[in-house]
Amino acid sequence: MSRVAAIDCGTNSIRLLIADASANGAPGPLTDVVREMRVVRLGQGVDATGELAPEALERTFAATKDYAGLIQLHGATRVRFAATSATRDARNRQVFVDGIRELLGVEPEVISGNEEAALSFAGASSVLPVTGADPILVVDLGGGSTEFVLGDSNGVIAARSVDIGCVRLTERHLRSDPPTAAEIAAAESDVDAALDLAGQEVPLDRATAVVGVAGSITTITAHALGLSEYSPSRIHGASLDLQTISDACTSLLEMTRDERAALPFMHPGRVDVIGAGALVWRRILDRLATVSDGRITVAVSSEHDILDGIALSIRDAE
């Protein structure tokens, strides 16, 4: 066995996975040793300013320092650090890259949207059945961007990353508590335009099933299931009809921040942005129901995503 460490640094959160993998790139599941998430909001203000804020960098560096200690403690021999939307967009990304390198001792990678999509698909498909005859669509709804990737058992067929995410749309449009009808309409217009872009490269109408990954979608699933706490085992693999999901999205979007904060499964770092995440997921599923001519009637949630894909990429690079 080989022990690897993967770090996914997104717009809202930074996550660590230390896992044991089969040696020499042999196929097989990862075995978790440590799986941790912290909300650092690296993308704070990036949509408006084009730069990573000093306080956001400080929060991210502090989390990375702690992760470096865990990696050393648990003896991971290979590490990959992947940064996504917020870092891609920032003019001062070199400050981030230099700081991470100094703390972690590895070169952080600012990956492209297409690579982000492929890693998300690899992570989700590693634990969910995918056949060659029935391509599935994996949707990774992040803080700054959303990735659409259509694939089958042979891998990725088509992928596209677009700049819609829960942090970006909250900062851009959803400023009231709760959001006004005008703010919601403006955000939906952005999502619709992004879906048009995604559809130019990803044949959404070919999808026979949809799998949603990342924290916004898993939190929406927890709400739809009526969970009394956040339970990954209940959320992972949950298949819910589109109307149930849409109702859960609308409920979250229309709540005040205090009402969302009182939900027993809600992470404090998602309280202010989950409404935008719900808006995006609802709009995506509405589009998929339309282009599939009613073929897609449910969506599946996965707790395994780009973080697992990063870990698998380390194993497969042996």
mmCIF file of C-alpha atoms in Angstrom:
data_model
loop_
_atom_site.group_PDB
_atom_site.id
_atom_site.type_symbol
_atom_site.label_atom_id
_atom_site.label_comp_id
_atom_site.label_asym_id
_atom_site.label_seq_id
_atom_site.Cartn_x
_atom_site.Cartn_y
_atom_site.Cartn_z
ATOM 1 C CA MET A 1 0.000 0.000 0.000
ATOM 2 C CA SER A 2 1.002 3.603 -0.627
ATOM 3 C CA ARG A 3 -0.139 6.502 1.584
ATOM 4 C CA VAL A 4 -1.004 9.669 -0.325
ATOM 5 C CA ALA A 5 -2.239 13.126 0.662
ATOM 6 C CA ALA A 6 -4.547 15.231 -1.514
ATOM 7 C CA ILE A 7 -5.509 18.843 -0.873
ATOM 8 C CA ASP A 8 -8.316 20.582 -2.735
ATOM 9 C CA CYS A 9 -8.269 24.356 -2.274
ATOM 10 C CA GLY A 10 -11.432 25.922 -3.634
ATOM 11 C CA THR A 11 -13.200 29.249 -3.400
ATOM 12 C CA ASN A 12 -15.000 28.474 -0.144
ATOM 13 C CA SER A 13 -13.172 25.590 1.512
ATOM 14 C CA ILE A 14 -9.870 23.765 1.724
ATOM 15 C CA ARG A 15 -9.985 20.004 2.190
ATOM 16 C CA LEU A 16 -7.477 17.288 3.015
ATOM 17 C CA LEU A 17 -7.615 13.578 2.247
ATOM 18 C CA ILE A 18 -4.902 11.250 3.498
ATOM 19 C CA ALA A 19 -5.577 7.784 2.138
ATOM 20 C CA ASP A 20 -4.011 4.404 1.528
ATOM 21 C CA ALA A 21 -4.008 3.288 -2.085
ATOM 22 C CA SER A 22 -2.955 0.146 -3.875
ATOM 23 C CA ALA A 23 0.690 0.323 -4.887
ATOM 24 C CA ASN A 24 1.982 0.768 -8.445
ATOM 25 C CA GLY A 25 -1.232 2.311 -9.716
ATOM 26 C CA ALA A 26 -3.222 -0.878 -9.183
ATOM 27 C CA PRO A 27 -6.989 -0.328 -9.359
ATOM 28 C CA GLY A 28 -9.051 -0.424 -6.221
ATOM 29 C CA PRO A 29 -10.704 1.896 -3.740
ATOM 30 C CA LEU A 30 -8.935 4.357 -1.508
ATOM 31 C CA THR A 31 -8.975 3.742 2.231
ATOM 32 C CA ASP A 32 -9.446 6.954 4.185
ATOM 33 C CA VAL A 33 -7.015 7.763 6.965
ATOM 34 C CA VAL A 34 -7.944 11.431 7.421
ATOM 35 C CA ARG A 35 -10.679 13.413 5.650
ATOM 36 C CA GLU A 36 -11.084 17.024 6.798
ATOM 37 C CA MET A 37 -12.660 20.245 5.558
ATOM 38 C CA ARG A 38 -12.284 23.858 6.677
ATOM 39 C CA VAL A 39 -14.120 26.884 5.321
ATOM 40 C CA VAL A 40 -11.478 29.559 4.666
ATOM 41 C CA ARG A 41 -13.318 31.570 1.956
ATOM 42 C CA LEU A 42 -10.169 32.041 -0.143
ATOM 43 C CA GLY A 43 -12.343 33.560 -2.867
ATOM 44 C CA GLN A 44 -13.591 36.386 -0.667
ATOM 45 C CA GLY A 45 -14.083 39.392 -2.954
ATOM 46 C CA VAL A 46 -12.201 37.888 -5.910
ATOM 47 C CA ASP A 47 -15.155 38.299 -8.290
ATOM 48 C CA ALA A 48 -15.174 42.058 -7.631
ATOM 49 C CA THR A 49 -11.474 42.838 -7.073
ATOM 50 C CA GLY A 50 -9.655 40.190 -9.089
ATOM 51 C CA GLU A 51 -7.296 39.590 -6.154
ATOM 52 C CA LEU A 52 -7.014 37.266 -3.177
ATOM 53 C CA ALA A 53 -7.618 39.287 -0.002
ATOM 54 C CA PRO A 54 -4.825 39.333 2.632
ATOM 55 C CA GLU A 55 -7.145 37.993 5.343
ATOM 56 C CA ALA A 56 -8.327 35.183 3.046
ATOM 57 C CA LEU A 57 -4.733 34.217 2.327
ATOM 58 C CA GLU A 58 -3.984 34.253 6.068
ATOM 59 C CA ARG A 59 -6.874 31.871 6.790
ATOM 60 C CA THR A 60 -5.815 29.540 3.991
ATOM 61 C CA PHE A 61 -2.171 29.519 5.021
ATOM 62 C CA ALA A 62 -3.149 28.712 8.623
ATOM 63 C CA ALA A 63 -5.198 25.712 7.484
ATOM 64 C CA THR A 64 -2.411 24.545 5.174
ATOM 65 C CA LYS A 65 0.095 24.698 8.038
ATOM 66 C CA ASP A 66 -2.159 22.433 10.096
ATOM 67 C CA TYR A 67 -2.594 20.081 7.139
ATOM 68 C CA ALA A 68 1.200 19.879 6.712
ATOM 69 C CA GLY A 69 1.412 18.706 10.322
ATOM 70 C CA LEU A 70 -1.227 16.020 9.736
ATOM 71 C CA ILE A 71 0.518 14.818 6.581
ATOM 72 C CA GLN A 72 3.773 14.450 8.491
ATOM 73 C CA LEU A 73 2.064 12.799 11.466
ATOM 74 C CA HIS A 74 0.377 10.166 9.322
ATOM 75 C CA GLY A 75 3.381 9.492 7.097
ATOM 76 C CA ALA A 76 1.964 10.297 3.663
ATOM 77 C CA THR A 77 4.804 9.933 1.178
ATOM 78 C CA ARG A 78 3.328 11.792 -1.790
ATOM 79 C CA VAL A 79 1.307 14.999 -1.773
ATOM 80 C CA ARG A 80 -0.660 16.872 -4.416
ATOM 81 C CA PHE A 81 -2.151 20.318 -3.791
ATOM 82 C CA ALA A 82 -4.697 21.526 -6.366
ATOM 83 C CA ALA A 83 -6.210 25.027 -6.351
ATOM 84 C CA THR A 84 -9.252 25.892 -8.427
ATOM 85 C CA SER A 85 -11.535 28.779 -9.360
ATOM 86 C CA ALA A 86 -10.579 31.603 -6.965
ATOM 87 C CA THR A 87 -6.868 31.107 -7.567
ATOM 88 C CA ARG A 88 -7.335 30.844 -11.332
ATOM 89 C CA ASP A 89 -9.078 34.226 -11.309
ATOM 90 C CA ALA A 90 -6.645 36.100 -9.022
ATOM 91 C CA ARG A 91 -3.961 38.456 -10.354
ATOM 92 C CA ASN A 92 -1.902 37.943 -7.191
ATOM 93 C CA ARG A 93 -1.985 34.137 -7.306
ATOM 94 C CA GLN A 94 1.821 34.018 -7.081
ATOM 95 C CA VAL A 95 1.618 35.197 -3.457
ATOM 96 C CA PHE A 96 -0.621 32.213 -2.788
ATOM 97 C CA VAL A 97 1.607 29.786 -4.684
ATOM 98 C CA ASP A 98 4.761 30.950 -2.897
ATOM 99 C CA GLY A 99 3.093 30.734 0.523
ATOM 100 C CA ILE A 100 1.762 27.225 -0.020
ATOM 101 C CA ARG A 101 5.116 25.994 -1.336
ATOM 102 C CA GLU A 102 6.889 27.311 1.752
ATOM 103 C CA LEU A 103 4.398 25.722 4.142
ATOM 104 C CA LEU A 104 3.907 22.378 2.429
ATOM 105 C CA GLY A 105 7.156 21.741 0.608
ATOM 106 C CA VAL A 106 5.405 20.896 -2.671
ATOM 107 C CA GLU A 107 4.514 23.014 -5.669
ATOM 108 C CA PRO A 108 0.785 23.852 -5.597
ATOM 109 C CA GLU A 109 -1.003 23.416 -8.914
ATOM 110 C CA VAL A 110 -3.515 25.964 -10.157
ATOM 111 C CA ILE A 111 -5.491 23.570 -12.322
ATOM 112 C CA SER A 112 -7.663 24.433 -15.304
ATOM 113 C CA GLY A 113 -11.429 24.153 -15.261
ATOM 114 C CA ASN A 114 -11.294 21.141 -17.561
ATOM 115 C CA GLU A 115 -8.824 19.317 -15.324
ATOM 116 C CA GLU A 116 -10.995 20.159 -12.332
ATOM 117 C CA ALA A 117 -13.942 18.594 -14.159
ATOM 118 C CA ALA A 118 -11.986 15.449 -15.029
ATOM 119 C CA LEU A 119 -10.783 15.000 -11.446
ATOM 120 C CA SER A 120 -14.327 15.456 -10.150
ATOM 121 C CA PHE A 121 -15.571 12.789 -12.545
ATOM 122 C CA ALA A 122 -12.784 10.414 -11.513
ATOM 123 C CA GLY A 123 -13.630 10.875 -7.854
ATOM 124 C CA ALA A 124 -17.384 10.417 -8.265
ATOM 125 C CA SER A 125 -17.155 7.514 -10.696
ATOM 126 C CA SER A 126 -14.664 5.680 -8.466
ATOM 127 C CA VAL A 127 -17.472 4.798 -6.052
ATOM 128 C CA LEU A 128 -20.600 4.955 -8.230
ATOM 129 C CA PRO A 129 -21.339 2.482 -11.045
ATOM 130 C CA VAL A 130 -20.746 3.887 -14.525
ATOM 131 C CA THR A 131 -21.373 1.879 -17.710
ATOM 132 C CA GLY A 132 -20.152 2.447 -21.236
ATOM 133 C CA ALA A 133 -23.646 2.396 -22.695
ATOM 134 C CA ASP A 134 -25.138 4.994 -20.370
ATOM 135 C CA PRO A 135 -23.100 8.186 -19.981
ATOM 136 C CA ILE A 136 -23.628 10.114 -16.763
ATOM 137 C CA LEU A 137 -23.262 13.807 -16.068
ATOM 138 C CA VAL A 138 -21.265 14.800 -13.000
ATOM 139 C CA VAL A 139 -21.927 18.337 -11.752
ATOM 140 C CA ASP A 140 -19.400 19.840 -9.317
ATOM 141 C CA LEU A 141 -21.001 22.951 -7.834
ATOM 142 C CA GLY A 142 -18.276 24.975 -6.149
ATOM 143 C CA GLY A 143 -17.801 28.392 -4.654
ATOM 144 C CA GLY A 144 -16.495 30.161 -7.743
ATOM 145 C CA SER A 145 -17.217 27.799 -10.616
ATOM 146 C CA THR A 146 -19.306 24.797 -11.598
ATOM 147 C CA GLU A 147 -17.968 21.926 -13.652
ATOM 148 C CA PHE A 148 -20.053 19.814 -16.020
ATOM 149 C CA VAL A 149 -18.488 16.559 -17.144
ATOM 150 C CA LEU A 150 -20.135 13.854 -19.208
ATOM 151 C CA GLY A 151 -18.458 10.488 -19.092
ATOM 152 C CA ASP A 152 -18.787 6.737 -19.082
ATOM 153 C CA SER A 153 -16.703 3.738 -18.042
ATOM 154 C CA ASN A 154 -14.044 4.758 -20.575
ATOM 155 C CA GLY A 155 -13.612 8.187 -18.992
ATOM 156 C CA VAL A 156 -14.528 11.748 -19.868
ATOM 157 C CA ILE A 157 -16.511 12.398 -23.055
ATOM 158 C CA ALA A 158 -16.819 16.181 -22.703
ATOM 159 C CA ALA A 159 -16.305 18.758 -19.966
ATOM 160 C CA ARG A 160 -16.758 22.461 -19.349
ATOM 161 C CA SER A 161 -16.155 24.732 -16.360
ATOM 162 C CA VAL A 162 -18.247 27.894 -16.047
ATOM 163 C CA ASP A 163 -18.007 30.809 -13.634
ATOM 164 C CA ILE A 164 -21.072 30.278 -11.491
ATOM 165 C CA GLY A 165 -20.723 29.259 -7.854
ATOM 166 C CA CYS A 166 -22.258 29.863 -4.460
ATOM 167 C CA VAL A 167 -19.717 32.446 -3.287
ATOM 168 C CA ARG A 168 -19.511 34.276 -6.620
ATOM 169 C CA LEU A 169 -23.292 34.625 -7.030
ATOM 170 C CA THR A 170 -23.852 35.550 -3.386
ATOM 171 C CA GLU A 171 -21.337 38.384 -3.631
ATOM 172 C CA ARG A 172 -22.568 39.461 -7.045
ATOM 173 C CA HIS A 173 -26.343 39.345 -6.551
ATOM 174 C CA LEU A 174 -27.839 37.870 -3.347
ATOM 175 C CA ARG A 175 -27.117 40.662 -0.888
ATOM 176 C CA SER A 176 -30.482 40.907 0.889
ATOM 177 C CA ASP A 177 -31.623 38.624 3.727
ATOM 178 C CA PRO A 178 -33.529 36.804 2.353
ATOM 179 C CA PRO A 179 -32.796 37.603 -1.310
ATOM 180 C CA THR A 180 -35.300 39.730 -3.188
ATOM 181 C CA ALA A 181 -37.121 38.565 -6.305
ATOM 182 C CA ALA A 182 -35.008 40.940 -8.416
ATOM 183 C CA GLU A 183 -31.758 39.567 -6.966
ATOM 184 C CA ILE A 184 -32.888 35.993 -7.609
ATOM 185 C CA ALA A 185 -33.856 36.849 -11.194
ATOM 186 C CA ALA A 186 -30.441 38.435 -11.847
ATOM 187 C CA ALA A 187 -28.634 35.397 -10.444
ATOM 188 C CA GLU A 188 -30.791 33.021 -12.485
ATOM 189 C CA SER A 189 -29.932 34.998 -15.609
ATOM 190 C CA ASP A 190 -26.231 34.413 -14.917
ATOM 191 C CA VAL A 191 -26.845 30.693 -14.392
ATOM 192 C CA ASP A 192 -28.864 30.400 -17.601
ATOM 193 C CA ALA A 193 -26.089 32.093 -19.602
ATOM 194 C CA ALA A 194 -23.512 29.763 -18.065
ATOM 195 C CA LEU A 195 -25.646 26.730 -18.880
ATOM 196 C CA ASP A 196 -25.821 27.892 -22.483
ATOM 197 C CA LEU A 197 -22.011 28.020 -22.536
ATOM 198 C CA ALA A 198 -21.667 24.593 -20.931
ATOM 199 C CA GLY A 199 -24.145 23.116 -23.395
ATOM 200 C CA GLN A 200 -22.045 24.263 -26.338
ATOM 201 C CA GLU A 201 -19.313 21.796 -25.353
ATOM 202 C CA VAL A 202 -21.083 19.206 -23.216
ATOM 203 C CA PRO A 203 -24.052 17.414 -24.861
ATOM 204 C CA LEU A 204 -26.318 17.589 -21.835
ATOM 205 C CA ASP A 205 -29.085 15.779 -23.707
ATOM 206 C CA ARG A 206 -26.939 12.618 -23.870
ATOM 207 C CA ALA A 207 -26.847 12.209 -20.109
ATOM 208 C CA THR A 208 -28.845 9.263 -18.780
ATOM 209 C CA ALA A 209 -28.221 10.174 -15.132
ATOM 210 C CA VAL A 210 -26.873 13.090 -13.108
ATOM 211 C CA VAL A 211 -24.584 12.980 -10.079
ATOM 212 C CA GLY A 212 -24.031 16.091 -7.975
ATOM 213 C CA VAL A 213 -20.903 16.600 -5.883
ATOM 214 C CA ALA A 214 -19.421 19.154 -3.457
ATOM 215 C CA GLY A 215 -20.695 20.818 -0.316
ATOM 216 C CA SER A 216 -23.592 22.849 -1.656
ATOM 217 C CA ILE A 217 -25.215 19.807 -3.231
ATOM 218 C CA THR A 218 -24.615 17.486 -0.287
ATOM 219 C CA THR A 219 -26.033 20.130 2.073
ATOM 220 C CA ILE A 220 -29.125 20.531 -0.105
ATOM 221 C CA THR A 221 -29.479 16.744 -0.015
ATOM 222 C CA ALA A 222 -29.290 16.774 3.791
ATOM 223 C CA HIS A 223 -32.120 19.320 3.806
ATOM 224 C CA ALA A 224 -34.207 17.309 1.348
ATOM 225 C CA LEU A 225 -33.736 14.207 3.519
ATOM 226 C CA GLY A 226 -34.680 16.116 6.664
ATOM 227 C CA LEU A 227 -31.541 15.021 8.507
ATOM 228 C CA SER A 228 -31.075 15.879 12.178
ATOM 229 C CA GLU A 229 -27.304 16.069 11.603
ATOM 230 C CA TYR A 230 -24.893 16.036 8.679
ATOM 231 C CA SER A 231 -24.475 12.331 7.883
ATOM 232 C CA PRO A 232 -22.169 11.465 4.959
ATOM 233 C CA SER A 233 -23.374 7.852 4.996
ATOM 234 C CA ARG A 234 -26.987 8.979 4.533
ATOM 235 C CA ILE A 235 -26.135 11.560 1.892
ATOM 236 C CA HIS A 236 -23.717 9.554 -0.264
ATOM 237 C CA GLY A 237 -25.578 7.728 -3.005
ATOM 238 C CA ALA A 238 -28.931 9.279 -2.103
ATOM 239 C CA SER A 239 -31.194 9.340 -5.158
ATOM 240 C CA LEU A 240 -33.969 11.935 -4.944
ATOM 241 C CA ASP A 241 -36.612 12.961 -7.452
ATOM 242 C CA LEU A 242 -36.107 16.359 -9.031
ATOM 243 C CA GLN A 243 -39.197 17.922 -7.472
ATOM 244 C CA THR A 244 -38.057 16.992 -3.967
ATOM 245 C CA ILE A 245 -34.671 18.560 -4.636
ATOM 246 C CA SER A 246 -36.240 21.657 -6.190
ATOM 247 C CA ASP A 247 -38.471 22.119 -3.148
ATOM 248 C CA ALA A 248 -35.452 21.824 -0.833
ATOM 249 C CA CYS A 249 -33.561 24.380 -2.933
ATOM 250 C CA THR A 250 -36.444 26.843 -2.858
ATOM 251 C CA SER A 251 -36.761 26.420 0.899
ATOM 252 C CA LEU A 252 -33.085 27.204 1.499
ATOM 253 C CA LEU A 253 -33.115 30.128 -0.909
ATOM 254 C CA GLU A 254 -36.109 31.749 0.793
ATOM 255 C CA MET A 255 -34.825 31.316 4.362
ATOM 256 C CA THR A 256 -33.089 34.053 6.317
ATOM 257 C CA ARG A 257 -29.485 33.509 7.350
ATOM 258 C CA ASP A 258 -30.595 32.930 10.943
ATOM 259 C CA GLU A 259 -33.057 30.255 9.811
ATOM 260 C CA ARG A 260 -30.359 28.497 7.776
ATOM 261 C CA ALA A 261 -27.905 28.713 10.683
ATOM 262 C CA ALA A 262 -30.421 26.916 12.905
ATOM 263 C CA LEU A 263 -30.575 23.861 10.636
ATOM 264 C CA PRO A 264 -28.838 20.984 12.460
ATOM 265 C CA PHE A 265 -26.831 19.788 9.435
ATOM 266 C CA MET A 266 -25.649 23.235 8.288
ATOM 267 C CA HIS A 267 -21.919 23.983 8.439
ATOM 268 C CA PRO A 268 -21.408 27.547 9.723
ATOM 269 C CA GLY A 269 -19.225 28.357 6.727
ATOM 270 C CA ARG A 270 -22.099 27.614 4.313
ATOM 271 C CA VAL A 271 -24.840 29.620 6.002
ATOM 272 C CA ASP A 272 -24.373 32.781 3.924
ATOM 273 C CA VAL A 273 -23.800 31.083 0.549
ATOM 274 C CA ILE A 274 -26.056 28.005 0.510
ATOM 275 C CA GLY A 275 -28.956 30.032 -0.893
ATOM 276 C CA ALA A 276 -26.956 30.755 -4.031
ATOM 277 C CA GLY A 277 -25.847 27.125 -4.203
ATOM 278 C CA ALA A 278 -29.486 26.069 -4.021
ATOM 279 C CA LEU A 279 -30.415 28.517 -6.777
ATOM 280 C CA VAL A 280 -27.707 27.141 -9.063
ATOM 281 C CA TRP A 281 -28.582 23.486 -8.421
ATOM 282 C CA ARG A 282 -32.303 24.108 -8.952
ATOM 283 C CA ARG A 283 -31.654 25.873 -12.246
ATOM 284 C CA ILE A 284 -29.294 23.150 -13.477
ATOM 285 C CA LEU A 285 -31.791 20.384 -12.724
ATOM 286 C CA ASP A 286 -34.583 22.351 -14.438
ATOM 287 C CA ARG A 287 -32.427 22.552 -17.564
ATOM 288 C CA LEU A 288 -31.547 18.843 -17.452
ATOM 289 C CA ALA A 289 -35.198 17.857 -17.061
ATOM 290 C CA THR A 290 -35.985 19.882 -20.173
ATOM 291 C CA VAL A 291 -33.143 18.770 -22.463
ATOM 292 C CA SER A 292 -33.547 15.107 -21.495
ATOM 293 C CA ASP A 293 -37.243 15.152 -22.494
ATOM 294 C CA GLY A 294 -38.142 13.845 -19.055
ATOM 295 C CA ARG A 295 -35.629 10.985 -19.106
ATOM 296 C CA ILE A 296 -33.790 12.371 -16.075
ATOM 297 C CA THR A 297 -36.193 12.325 -13.132
ATOM 298 C CA VAL A 298 -33.776 11.914 -10.210
ATOM 299 C CA ALA A 299 -30.365 13.163 -9.150
ATOM 300 C CA VAL A 300 -27.785 11.290 -7.088
ATOM 301 C CA SER A 301 -25.517 12.918 -4.501
ATOM 302 C CA SER A 302 -21.922 11.826 -3.984
ATOM 303 C CA GLU A 303 -19.628 12.566 -1.051
ATOM 304 C CA HIS A 304 -16.713 11.552 -3.281
ATOM 305 C CA ASP A 305 -15.522 14.215 -5.689
ATOM 306 C CA ILE A 306 -12.450 16.131 -6.857
ATOM 307 C CA LEU A 307 -10.630 15.455 -3.576
ATOM 308 C CA ASP A 308 -10.809 11.712 -4.256
ATOM 309 C CA GLY A 309 -9.873 12.362 -7.872
ATOM 310 C CA ILE A 310 -6.715 14.183 -6.766
ATOM 311 C CA ALA A 311 -5.759 11.279 -4.504
ATOM 312 C CA LEU A 312 -6.396 8.781 -7.302
ATOM 313 C CA SER A 313 -4.257 10.840 -9.671
ATOM 314 C CA ILE A 314 -1.315 10.518 -7.258
ATOM 315 C CA ARG A 315 -1.771 6.757 -7.142
ATOM 316 C CA ASP A 316 -2.109 6.450 -10.901
ATOM 317 C CA ALA A 317 1.045 8.516 -11.483
ATOM 318 C CA GLU A 318 3.227 5.787 -9.968
#
